[in-house]
Amino acid sequence: MTVIGTGYLGATHAACMAELGHEVLGVDVDEAKIASLRDGKVPFFEPGLSEVLERNLADESLSFSTAYEDAAAFAQVHFLAVGTPQKKGSFAADLTYVRQVITSLVPLLEGDHLIFGKSTVPVGTAAELQELADSLASPGASVEIAWNPEFLREGFAVKDTITPDRIVVGVREGSTAADVAQEVYATAIENGTPFLVTDLATSELVKVSANAFLATKISFINAVAEICENTGADVVQLADAIGHDDRIGRKFLGAGLGFGGGCLPKDIRAFMARAGELGTDQALTFLREVDSINMRRRDRVVQLAKEVCGGSVLGKRVTVLGAAFKPNSDDVRDSPALSVAGSLSLQGADVSVYDPEAMDNAR
């Protein structure tokens, strides 16, 4: 199989698929990234991934290339794992990289090929990409698009890939793509991982719906924290108490700075944007408040720092412990901690930032 895109998602998927016994070719147009991976160096921090990478490079089950021609010749099963960032000046997802994979790969394919999308995309993307692939395929070539969303947690990506809590595969009617996916994930399925087959639209919505739910849960407890702060109640004890209800659970009920990173913020915004395009924007208006509560937490922490410093941080020395958006990561995308650090600096504080893993990315 090939994995196209070797960023956080793609590099992890490629290495872990090789670990599960597959022959894998990772493909990326970024020459520096490919050179690093060939040398056994992961270009980001993820616990345990370096060992998996080195082990599978050594036994030659994993290799890397910058050429789509190599991908076309290497396998008939491909995983699309490129980024879908937020568009500048818009809430919508930018699908440029996703479309580039199809336009670069499909014309080179001969025979039957299956492309599993793993990137987080707006609902309807797989159907659009199928039309694009059909228009680009050479005579005699058959290219099918299926969707297999990822559910990785940064800091636990190796575990989440090798022993996922569920596998979702979206296929078109009459497809045999689910059978291929069962072969790919045979080890996990044999170990009891639920294997769910849906239509394409449902599989695309599963990922963004999961992220929207998690974001909502985080913003809920942070909204309650505002009430607790004004009444003297203890939000930690409150979260413990409601978390004992198994319909709610304790996870994601830690009040604090809110969420950040490269997934939750941009995914809920893209979800809202897509709902608007579909004429169902009213259905997701609550996510605007989820986003607003989340951003408000950063302002509140800056305000608390000013209160501790007597009303102003001008000339005060302040240390921010943490630069990544979460522990055990070097990912500083939309980092709440760096947002706070920047705001304090703009108000005249002498700010120092420390993070055990993310200092290079934070600078």
mmCIF file of C-alpha atoms in Angstrom:
data_model
loop_
_atom_site.group_PDB
_atom_site.id
_atom_site.type_symbol
_atom_site.label_atom_id
_atom_site.label_comp_id
_atom_site.label_asym_id
_atom_site.label_seq_id
_atom_site.Cartn_x
_atom_site.Cartn_y
_atom_site.Cartn_z
ATOM 1 C CA MET A 1 0.000 0.000 0.000
ATOM 2 C CA THR A 2 0.998 3.641 -0.292
ATOM 3 C CA VAL A 3 0.355 6.491 2.121
ATOM 4 C CA ILE A 4 0.304 9.857 0.398
ATOM 5 C CA GLY A 5 1.192 12.720 2.688
ATOM 6 C CA THR A 6 3.744 12.174 5.451
ATOM 7 C CA GLY A 7 2.797 14.795 7.972
ATOM 8 C CA TYR A 8 1.583 13.835 11.427
ATOM 9 C CA LEU A 9 -1.224 11.596 10.177
ATOM 10 C CA GLY A 10 0.518 10.117 7.154
ATOM 11 C CA ALA A 11 3.885 9.344 8.728
ATOM 12 C CA THR A 12 2.162 7.672 11.672
ATOM 13 C CA HIS A 13 -0.155 5.655 9.447
ATOM 14 C CA ALA A 14 2.662 4.554 7.142
ATOM 15 C CA ALA A 15 4.928 3.390 9.962
ATOM 16 C CA CYS A 16 2.137 1.633 11.847
ATOM 17 C CA MET A 17 0.797 -0.146 8.749
ATOM 18 C CA ALA A 18 4.310 -1.492 8.177
ATOM 19 C CA GLU A 19 4.405 -2.540 11.832
ATOM 20 C CA LEU A 20 1.230 -4.553 11.191
ATOM 21 C CA GLY A 21 2.964 -6.502 8.425
ATOM 22 C CA HIS A 22 2.182 -4.545 5.268
ATOM 23 C CA GLU A 23 4.667 -3.321 2.675
ATOM 24 C CA VAL A 24 4.286 0.446 2.687
ATOM 25 C CA LEU A 25 5.534 3.325 0.558
ATOM 26 C CA GLY A 26 5.139 6.805 2.017
ATOM 27 C CA VAL A 27 4.928 9.589 -0.558
ATOM 28 C CA ASP A 28 5.303 13.330 -0.104
ATOM 29 C CA VAL A 29 6.377 16.218 -2.346
ATOM 30 C CA ASP A 30 8.334 17.727 0.556
ATOM 31 C CA GLU A 31 11.882 16.530 -0.125
ATOM 32 C CA ALA A 32 13.206 17.550 3.296
ATOM 33 C CA LYS A 33 10.472 15.592 5.060
ATOM 34 C CA ILE A 34 11.114 12.484 2.976
ATOM 35 C CA ALA A 35 14.872 12.739 3.534
ATOM 36 C CA SER A 36 14.299 12.919 7.287
ATOM 37 C CA LEU A 37 11.984 9.907 7.314
ATOM 38 C CA ARG A 38 14.391 7.880 5.176
ATOM 39 C CA ASP A 39 17.039 8.589 7.803
ATOM 40 C CA GLY A 40 14.740 7.292 10.517
ATOM 41 C CA LYS A 41 14.038 10.728 11.950
ATOM 42 C CA VAL A 42 10.432 11.685 12.679
ATOM 43 C CA PRO A 43 10.011 15.412 11.876
ATOM 44 C CA PHE A 44 7.716 15.945 14.873
ATOM 45 C CA PHE A 45 7.407 14.608 18.410
ATOM 46 C CA GLU A 46 5.215 11.573 18.950
ATOM 47 C CA PRO A 47 6.014 9.028 21.690
ATOM 48 C CA GLY A 48 7.030 5.633 20.324
ATOM 49 C CA LEU A 49 6.891 6.550 16.642
ATOM 50 C CA SER A 50 10.656 6.806 16.102
ATOM 51 C CA GLU A 51 11.137 3.226 17.246
ATOM 52 C CA VAL A 52 8.395 1.968 14.916
ATOM 53 C CA LEU A 53 9.853 3.946 12.015
ATOM 54 C CA GLU A 54 13.414 2.718 12.555
ATOM 55 C CA ARG A 55 12.349 -0.902 13.003
ATOM 56 C CA ASN A 56 10.390 -1.034 9.756
ATOM 57 C CA LEU A 57 12.958 0.874 7.731
ATOM 58 C CA ALA A 58 15.524 -1.672 8.880
ATOM 59 C CA ASP A 59 13.503 -4.670 7.698
ATOM 60 C CA GLU A 60 12.620 -2.837 4.449
ATOM 61 C CA SER A 61 8.861 -3.101 4.911
ATOM 62 C CA LEU A 62 8.712 0.705 4.863
ATOM 63 C CA SER A 63 10.172 3.088 2.294
ATOM 64 C CA PHE A 64 9.621 6.660 1.167
ATOM 65 C CA SER A 65 9.545 8.583 -2.109
ATOM 66 C CA THR A 66 8.785 12.020 -3.525
ATOM 67 C CA ALA A 67 7.492 10.621 -6.839
ATOM 68 C CA TYR A 68 3.861 9.880 -7.634
ATOM 69 C CA GLU A 69 5.147 7.561 -10.364
ATOM 70 C CA ASP A 70 6.570 5.356 -7.623
ATOM 71 C CA ALA A 71 3.218 5.336 -5.834
ATOM 72 C CA ALA A 72 1.357 4.351 -9.001
ATOM 73 C CA ALA A 73 3.709 1.429 -9.624
ATOM 74 C CA PHE A 74 4.032 0.294 -5.997
ATOM 75 C CA ALA A 75 0.481 -0.679 -5.023
ATOM 76 C CA GLN A 76 -3.186 -0.763 -5.901
ATOM 77 C CA VAL A 77 -4.309 0.429 -2.468
ATOM 78 C CA HIS A 78 -3.550 4.007 -1.463
ATOM 79 C CA PHE A 79 -4.252 6.071 1.657
ATOM 80 C CA LEU A 80 -4.717 9.809 1.241
ATOM 81 C CA ALA A 81 -3.442 11.582 4.360
ATOM 82 C CA VAL A 82 -2.750 15.204 3.476
ATOM 83 C CA GLY A 83 -3.786 18.287 5.422
ATOM 84 C CA THR A 84 -7.087 20.144 5.162
ATOM 85 C CA PRO A 85 -6.300 23.479 6.844
ATOM 86 C CA GLN A 86 -8.751 26.284 7.412
ATOM 87 C CA LYS A 87 -8.988 28.669 4.466
ATOM 88 C CA LYS A 88 -7.595 32.124 5.063
ATOM 89 C CA GLY A 89 -10.421 34.561 5.693
ATOM 90 C CA SER A 90 -12.999 31.789 5.931
ATOM 91 C CA PHE A 91 -14.231 29.043 8.238
ATOM 92 C CA ALA A 92 -14.224 26.528 5.368
ATOM 93 C CA ALA A 93 -11.688 23.730 4.922
ATOM 94 C CA ASP A 94 -9.090 24.161 2.193
ATOM 95 C CA LEU A 95 -9.157 21.028 0.031
ATOM 96 C CA THR A 96 -6.295 22.086 -2.250
ATOM 97 C CA TYR A 97 -3.915 19.369 -1.063
ATOM 98 C CA VAL A 98 -6.577 16.669 -1.241
ATOM 99 C CA ARG A 99 -7.453 17.549 -4.828
ATOM 100 C CA GLN A 100 -3.767 17.749 -5.772
ATOM 101 C CA VAL A 101 -3.290 14.135 -4.716
ATOM 102 C CA ILE A 102 -6.063 12.998 -7.049
ATOM 103 C CA THR A 103 -4.897 15.112 -9.992
ATOM 104 C CA SER A 104 -1.285 13.976 -9.537
ATOM 105 C CA LEU A 105 -1.868 10.271 -8.895
ATOM 106 C CA VAL A 106 -4.909 9.163 -10.873
ATOM 107 C CA PRO A 107 -3.620 9.868 -14.427
ATOM 108 C CA LEU A 108 -0.633 7.604 -13.658
ATOM 109 C CA LEU A 109 -2.685 4.601 -12.568
ATOM 110 C CA GLU A 110 -3.262 1.474 -14.634
ATOM 111 C CA GLY A 111 -5.702 -1.288 -13.761
ATOM 112 C CA ASP A 112 -7.862 -1.282 -10.628
ATOM 113 C CA HIS A 113 -6.954 1.016 -7.735
ATOM 114 C CA LEU A 114 -8.587 1.918 -4.434
ATOM 115 C CA ILE A 115 -7.930 5.202 -2.648
ATOM 116 C CA PHE A 116 -8.936 5.430 1.020
ATOM 117 C CA GLY A 117 -9.240 9.002 2.238
ATOM 118 C CA LYS A 118 -8.114 9.502 5.825
ATOM 119 C CA SER A 119 -8.055 13.301 5.942
ATOM 120 C CA THR A 120 -10.823 15.168 7.744
ATOM 121 C CA VAL A 121 -13.023 16.658 5.019
ATOM 122 C CA PRO A 122 -16.443 18.303 4.607
ATOM 123 C CA VAL A 123 -19.306 15.955 3.841
ATOM 124 C CA GLY A 124 -19.616 15.430 0.096
ATOM 125 C CA THR A 125 -15.880 15.530 -0.583
ATOM 126 C CA ALA A 126 -15.512 11.828 -1.391
ATOM 127 C CA ALA A 127 -18.255 12.010 -4.012
ATOM 128 C CA GLU A 128 -16.594 15.084 -5.530
ATOM 129 C CA LEU A 129 -13.222 13.328 -5.617
ATOM 130 C CA GLN A 130 -14.792 10.273 -7.254
ATOM 131 C CA GLU A 131 -16.079 12.470 -10.081
ATOM 132 C CA LEU A 132 -12.640 14.044 -10.411
ATOM 133 C CA ALA A 133 -10.939 10.643 -10.467
ATOM 134 C CA ASP A 134 -13.368 9.335 -13.081
ATOM 135 C CA SER A 135 -12.580 12.308 -15.319
ATOM 136 C CA LEU A 136 -8.804 11.828 -14.984
ATOM 137 C CA ALA A 137 -8.465 8.043 -15.153
ATOM 138 C CA SER A 138 -6.832 6.634 -18.254
ATOM 139 C CA PRO A 139 -8.765 4.220 -20.508
ATOM 140 C CA GLY A 140 -8.879 0.817 -18.871
ATOM 141 C CA ALA A 141 -8.118 2.157 -15.398
ATOM 142 C CA SER A 142 -10.662 1.954 -12.591
ATOM 143 C CA VAL A 143 -10.204 4.155 -9.522
ATOM 144 C CA GLU A 144 -12.522 3.991 -6.517
ATOM 145 C CA ILE A 145 -12.635 6.492 -3.669
ATOM 146 C CA ALA A 146 -13.574 5.226 -0.199
ATOM 147 C CA TRP A 147 -13.261 6.973 3.154
ATOM 148 C CA ASN A 148 -11.575 5.746 6.318
ATOM 149 C CA PRO A 149 -11.436 8.641 8.810
ATOM 150 C CA GLU A 150 -8.657 8.812 11.383
ATOM 151 C CA PHE A 151 -9.254 9.124 15.125
ATOM 152 C CA LEU A 152 -5.723 9.730 16.384
ATOM 153 C CA ARG A 153 -4.901 11.524 19.608
ATOM 154 C CA GLU A 154 -1.595 13.334 19.605
ATOM 155 C CA GLY A 155 0.622 11.681 22.184
ATOM 156 C CA PHE A 156 -1.143 8.333 21.659
ATOM 157 C CA ALA A 157 -1.033 8.058 17.867
ATOM 158 C CA VAL A 158 0.861 4.773 17.632
ATOM 159 C CA LYS A 159 -1.522 3.029 20.021
ATOM 160 C CA ASP A 160 -4.563 4.578 18.341
ATOM 161 C CA THR A 161 -3.425 3.353 14.918
ATOM 162 C CA ILE A 162 -2.435 -0.174 15.892
ATOM 163 C CA THR A 163 -5.253 -0.751 18.409
ATOM 164 C CA PRO A 164 -8.007 1.719 17.446
ATOM 165 C CA ASP A 165 -11.244 1.950 19.400
ATOM 166 C CA ARG A 166 -13.219 1.679 16.142
ATOM 167 C CA ILE A 167 -12.647 1.481 12.388
ATOM 168 C CA VAL A 168 -15.052 3.295 10.088
ATOM 169 C CA VAL A 169 -15.079 2.716 6.333
ATOM 170 C CA GLY A 170 -17.348 4.644 3.987
ATOM 171 C CA VAL A 171 -18.026 3.020 0.611
ATOM 172 C CA ARG A 172 -20.294 3.508 -2.360
ATOM 173 C CA GLU A 173 -23.073 1.026 -3.090
ATOM 174 C CA GLY A 174 -21.873 -2.286 -4.487
ATOM 175 C CA SER A 175 -18.260 -1.643 -3.520
ATOM 176 C CA THR A 176 -15.814 -4.277 -2.288
ATOM 177 C CA ALA A 177 -13.644 -1.636 -0.577
ATOM 178 C CA ALA A 178 -14.818 -2.792 2.857
ATOM 179 C CA ASP A 179 -13.358 -6.242 2.156
ATOM 180 C CA VAL A 180 -10.001 -4.643 1.375
ATOM 181 C CA ALA A 181 -10.181 -2.587 4.559
ATOM 182 C CA GLN A 182 -10.868 -5.749 6.555
ATOM 183 C CA GLU A 183 -7.642 -7.230 5.196
ATOM 184 C CA VAL A 184 -5.703 -4.053 5.980
ATOM 185 C CA TYR A 185 -6.974 -3.927 9.564
ATOM 186 C CA ALA A 186 -7.230 -7.691 10.126
ATOM 187 C CA THR A 187 -5.111 -7.657 13.283
ATOM 188 C CA ALA A 188 -7.197 -4.989 14.997
ATOM 189 C CA ILE A 189 -10.464 -6.622 13.941
ATOM 190 C CA GLU A 190 -9.310 -10.015 15.235
ATOM 191 C CA ASN A 191 -8.532 -8.321 18.551
ATOM 192 C CA GLY A 192 -12.102 -7.062 18.840
ATOM 193 C CA THR A 193 -12.016 -3.574 17.349
ATOM 194 C CA PRO A 194 -15.504 -2.688 16.027
ATOM 195 C CA PHE A 195 -15.532 -2.470 12.211
ATOM 196 C CA LEU A 196 -18.270 -0.199 10.879
ATOM 197 C CA VAL A 197 -19.198 0.074 7.202
ATOM 198 C CA THR A 198 -21.216 3.125 6.143
ATOM 199 C CA ASP A 199 -21.963 5.165 3.066
ATOM 200 C CA LEU A 200 -19.458 7.848 2.077
ATOM 201 C CA ALA A 201 -21.338 10.803 3.551
ATOM 202 C CA THR A 202 -21.778 9.135 6.932
ATOM 203 C CA SER A 203 -18.093 8.268 7.202
ATOM 204 C CA GLU A 204 -17.133 11.875 6.478
ATOM 205 C CA LEU A 205 -19.584 13.143 9.090
ATOM 206 C CA VAL A 206 -18.447 10.673 11.768
ATOM 207 C CA LYS A 207 -15.101 12.397 12.212
ATOM 208 C CA VAL A 208 -16.312 16.002 12.319
ATOM 209 C CA SER A 209 -19.260 15.037 14.511
ATOM 210 C CA ALA A 210 -16.941 13.357 17.016
ATOM 211 C CA ASN A 211 -14.687 16.407 17.135
ATOM 212 C CA ALA A 212 -17.637 18.776 17.437
ATOM 213 C CA PHE A 213 -18.982 16.750 20.361
ATOM 214 C CA LEU A 214 -15.631 16.775 22.166
ATOM 215 C CA ALA A 215 -15.243 20.513 21.599
ATOM 216 C CA THR A 216 -18.751 21.080 22.935
ATOM 217 C CA LYS A 217 -18.006 19.067 26.073
ATOM 218 C CA ILE A 218 -14.844 21.094 26.740
ATOM 219 C CA SER A 219 -16.615 24.406 26.237
ATOM 220 C CA PHE A 220 -19.523 23.252 28.391
ATOM 221 C CA ILE A 221 -17.339 22.680 31.443
ATOM 222 C CA ASN A 222 -15.496 25.938 30.802
ATOM 223 C CA ALA A 223 -18.799 27.807 30.651
ATOM 224 C CA VAL A 224 -19.818 26.195 33.945
ATOM 225 C CA ALA A 225 -16.404 27.193 35.331
ATOM 226 C CA GLU A 226 -17.342 30.834 34.766
ATOM 227 C CA ILE A 227 -20.440 30.344 36.927
ATOM 228 C CA CYS A 228 -18.410 28.508 39.571
ATOM 229 C CA GLU A 229 -15.894 31.326 39.699
ATOM 230 C CA ASN A 230 -18.622 33.863 40.411
ATOM 231 C CA THR A 231 -20.357 31.758 43.054
ATOM 232 C CA GLY A 232 -17.469 30.139 44.903
ATOM 233 C CA ALA A 233 -18.342 26.666 43.652
ATOM 234 C CA ASP A 234 -15.599 24.142 42.844
ATOM 235 C CA VAL A 235 -15.664 23.190 39.162
ATOM 236 C CA VAL A 236 -13.337 20.212 39.719
ATOM 237 C CA GLN A 237 -15.651 18.656 42.299
ATOM 238 C CA LEU A 238 -18.596 19.460 40.053
ATOM 239 C CA ALA A 239 -16.933 17.707 37.097
ATOM 240 C CA ASP A 240 -16.155 14.698 39.289
ATOM 241 C CA ALA A 241 -19.760 14.515 40.417
ATOM 242 C CA ILE A 242 -21.395 14.744 37.006
ATOM 243 C CA GLY A 243 -18.672 12.533 35.526
ATOM 244 C CA HIS A 244 -19.887 9.619 37.636
ATOM 245 C CA ASP A 245 -23.003 9.598 35.461
ATOM 246 C CA ASP A 246 -22.058 7.036 32.819
ATOM 247 C CA ARG A 247 -24.153 8.915 30.283
ATOM 248 C CA ILE A 248 -21.713 11.817 30.669
ATOM 249 C CA GLY A 249 -18.342 10.447 31.806
ATOM 250 C CA ARG A 250 -15.387 12.340 33.254
ATOM 251 C CA LYS A 251 -13.239 12.633 30.142
ATOM 252 C CA PHE A 252 -12.985 16.087 28.539
ATOM 253 C CA LEU A 253 -14.449 17.744 31.638
ATOM 254 C CA GLY A 254 -11.231 19.416 32.746
ATOM 255 C CA ALA A 255 -11.879 23.150 32.985
ATOM 256 C CA GLY A 256 -8.963 25.251 31.824
ATOM 257 C CA LEU A 257 -7.589 27.096 28.822
ATOM 258 C CA GLY A 258 -9.791 25.288 26.343
ATOM 259 C CA PHE A 259 -8.911 23.393 23.201
ATOM 260 C CA GLY A 260 -6.430 24.179 20.465
ATOM 261 C CA GLY A 261 -4.281 22.279 17.993
ATOM 262 C CA GLY A 262 -4.738 21.470 14.346
ATOM 263 C CA CYS A 263 -8.059 19.612 14.616
ATOM 264 C CA LEU A 264 -10.850 20.754 16.944
ATOM 265 C CA PRO A 265 -10.786 24.513 16.189
ATOM 266 C CA LYS A 266 -10.613 24.234 12.412
ATOM 267 C CA ASP A 267 -12.890 21.189 12.251
ATOM 268 C CA ILE A 268 -15.820 22.789 14.065
ATOM 269 C CA ARG A 269 -15.447 25.898 11.895
ATOM 270 C CA ALA A 270 -15.346 23.844 8.709
ATOM 271 C CA PHE A 271 -18.415 21.921 9.935
ATOM 272 C CA MET A 272 -20.290 25.197 10.375
ATOM 273 C CA ALA A 273 -19.156 26.425 6.969
ATOM 274 C CA ARG A 274 -20.292 23.251 5.239
ATOM 275 C CA ALA A 275 -23.655 23.387 6.991
ATOM 276 C CA GLY A 276 -24.059 26.898 5.603
ATOM 277 C CA GLU A 277 -23.227 25.725 2.084
ATOM 278 C CA LEU A 278 -25.864 23.013 2.425
ATOM 279 C CA GLY A 279 -28.492 25.475 3.663
ATOM 280 C CA THR A 280 -28.572 23.924 7.141
ATOM 281 C CA ASP A 281 -26.494 26.518 8.996
ATOM 282 C CA GLN A 282 -29.158 26.846 11.731
ATOM 283 C CA ALA A 283 -28.413 23.267 12.795
ATOM 284 C CA LEU A 284 -24.895 24.129 13.949
ATOM 285 C CA THR A 285 -25.220 27.676 15.259
ATOM 286 C CA PHE A 286 -24.456 26.348 18.754
ATOM 287 C CA LEU A 287 -20.903 25.623 17.585
ATOM 288 C CA ARG A 288 -20.322 29.365 17.257
ATOM 289 C CA GLU A 289 -20.889 29.647 20.989
ATOM 290 C CA VAL A 290 -18.646 26.631 21.590
ATOM 291 C CA ASP A 291 -15.908 28.457 19.687
ATOM 292 C CA SER A 292 -16.619 31.737 21.466
ATOM 293 C CA ILE A 293 -16.467 30.176 24.948
ATOM 294 C CA ASN A 294 -13.212 28.505 24.009
ATOM 295 C CA MET A 295 -11.543 31.727 22.890
ATOM 296 C CA ARG A 296 -12.914 33.573 25.937
ATOM 297 C CA ARG A 297 -10.965 31.286 28.273
ATOM 298 C CA ARG A 298 -7.693 32.648 26.934
ATOM 299 C CA ASP A 299 -8.809 36.206 27.655
ATOM 300 C CA ARG A 300 -9.856 35.183 31.165
ATOM 301 C CA VAL A 301 -6.420 33.756 31.979
ATOM 302 C CA VAL A 302 -4.780 36.988 30.831
ATOM 303 C CA GLN A 303 -7.208 38.916 33.040
ATOM 304 C CA LEU A 304 -6.402 36.670 36.021
ATOM 305 C CA ALA A 305 -2.690 37.303 35.514
ATOM 306 C CA LYS A 306 -3.325 41.043 35.530
ATOM 307 C CA GLU A 307 -5.358 40.755 38.731
ATOM 308 C CA VAL A 308 -2.565 38.789 40.438
ATOM 309 C CA CYS A 309 -0.091 41.467 39.346
ATOM 310 C CA GLY A 310 -2.141 44.294 40.825
ATOM 311 C CA GLY A 311 -4.083 45.263 37.723
ATOM 312 C CA SER A 312 -1.287 45.428 35.158
ATOM 313 C CA VAL A 313 1.436 43.131 33.832
ATOM 314 C CA LEU A 314 3.526 46.014 32.507
ATOM 315 C CA GLY A 315 7.144 45.293 33.446
ATOM 316 C CA LYS A 316 6.219 42.083 35.281
ATOM 317 C CA ARG A 317 8.083 38.823 34.696
ATOM 318 C CA VAL A 318 5.669 36.048 33.740
ATOM 319 C CA THR A 319 6.404 32.399 32.956
ATOM 320 C CA VAL A 320 4.075 30.335 30.779
ATOM 321 C CA LEU A 321 4.520 26.616 31.414
ATOM 322 C CA GLY A 322 3.607 24.881 28.180
ATOM 323 C CA ALA A 323 3.813 25.911 24.540
ATOM 324 C CA ALA A 324 2.141 23.016 22.732
ATOM 325 C CA PHE A 325 -1.638 22.817 22.654
ATOM 326 C CA LYS A 326 -1.507 19.724 24.910
ATOM 327 C CA PRO A 327 1.056 17.737 26.936
ATOM 328 C CA ASN A 328 3.363 15.196 25.284
ATOM 329 C CA SER A 329 3.300 17.025 21.952
ATOM 330 C CA ASP A 330 5.336 19.576 20.019
ATOM 331 C CA ASP A 331 2.299 20.822 18.088
ATOM 332 C CA VAL A 332 1.865 24.564 18.654
ATOM 333 C CA ARG A 333 -0.919 25.109 16.128
ATOM 334 C CA ASP A 334 -3.576 27.358 17.665
ATOM 335 C CA SER A 335 -1.941 26.843 21.062
ATOM 336 C CA PRO A 336 -3.948 28.432 23.900
ATOM 337 C CA ALA A 337 -0.758 28.791 25.946
ATOM 338 C CA LEU A 338 1.076 30.694 23.218
ATOM 339 C CA SER A 339 -1.986 32.870 22.701
ATOM 340 C CA VAL A 340 -1.871 33.816 26.384
ATOM 341 C CA ALA A 341 1.887 34.390 26.216
ATOM 342 C CA GLY A 342 1.473 36.663 23.218
ATOM 343 C CA SER A 343 -1.300 38.681 24.847
ATOM 344 C CA LEU A 344 0.726 39.172 28.025
ATOM 345 C CA SER A 345 3.747 40.270 26.011
ATOM 346 C CA LEU A 346 1.665 42.800 24.084
ATOM 347 C CA GLN A 347 0.553 44.269 27.410
ATOM 348 C CA GLY A 348 4.133 44.838 28.503
ATOM 349 C CA ALA A 349 5.006 41.694 30.436
ATOM 350 C CA ASP A 350 8.451 40.108 30.231
ATOM 351 C CA VAL A 351 7.293 36.622 29.223
ATOM 352 C CA SER A 352 9.241 33.361 29.327
ATOM 353 C CA VAL A 353 7.794 30.154 27.874
ATOM 354 C CA TYR A 354 8.873 26.609 28.695
ATOM 355 C CA ASP A 355 7.800 23.319 27.167
ATOM 356 C CA PRO A 356 9.724 20.016 27.338
ATOM 357 C CA GLU A 357 9.007 19.170 23.693
ATOM 358 C CA ALA A 358 7.732 22.193 21.782
ATOM 359 C CA MET A 359 10.358 24.905 22.229
ATOM 360 C CA ASP A 360 11.757 24.711 18.691
ATOM 361 C CA ASN A 361 8.296 25.019 17.149
ATOM 362 C CA ALA A 362 7.311 27.790 19.549
ATOM 363 C CA ARG A 363 10.204 30.080 18.654
#
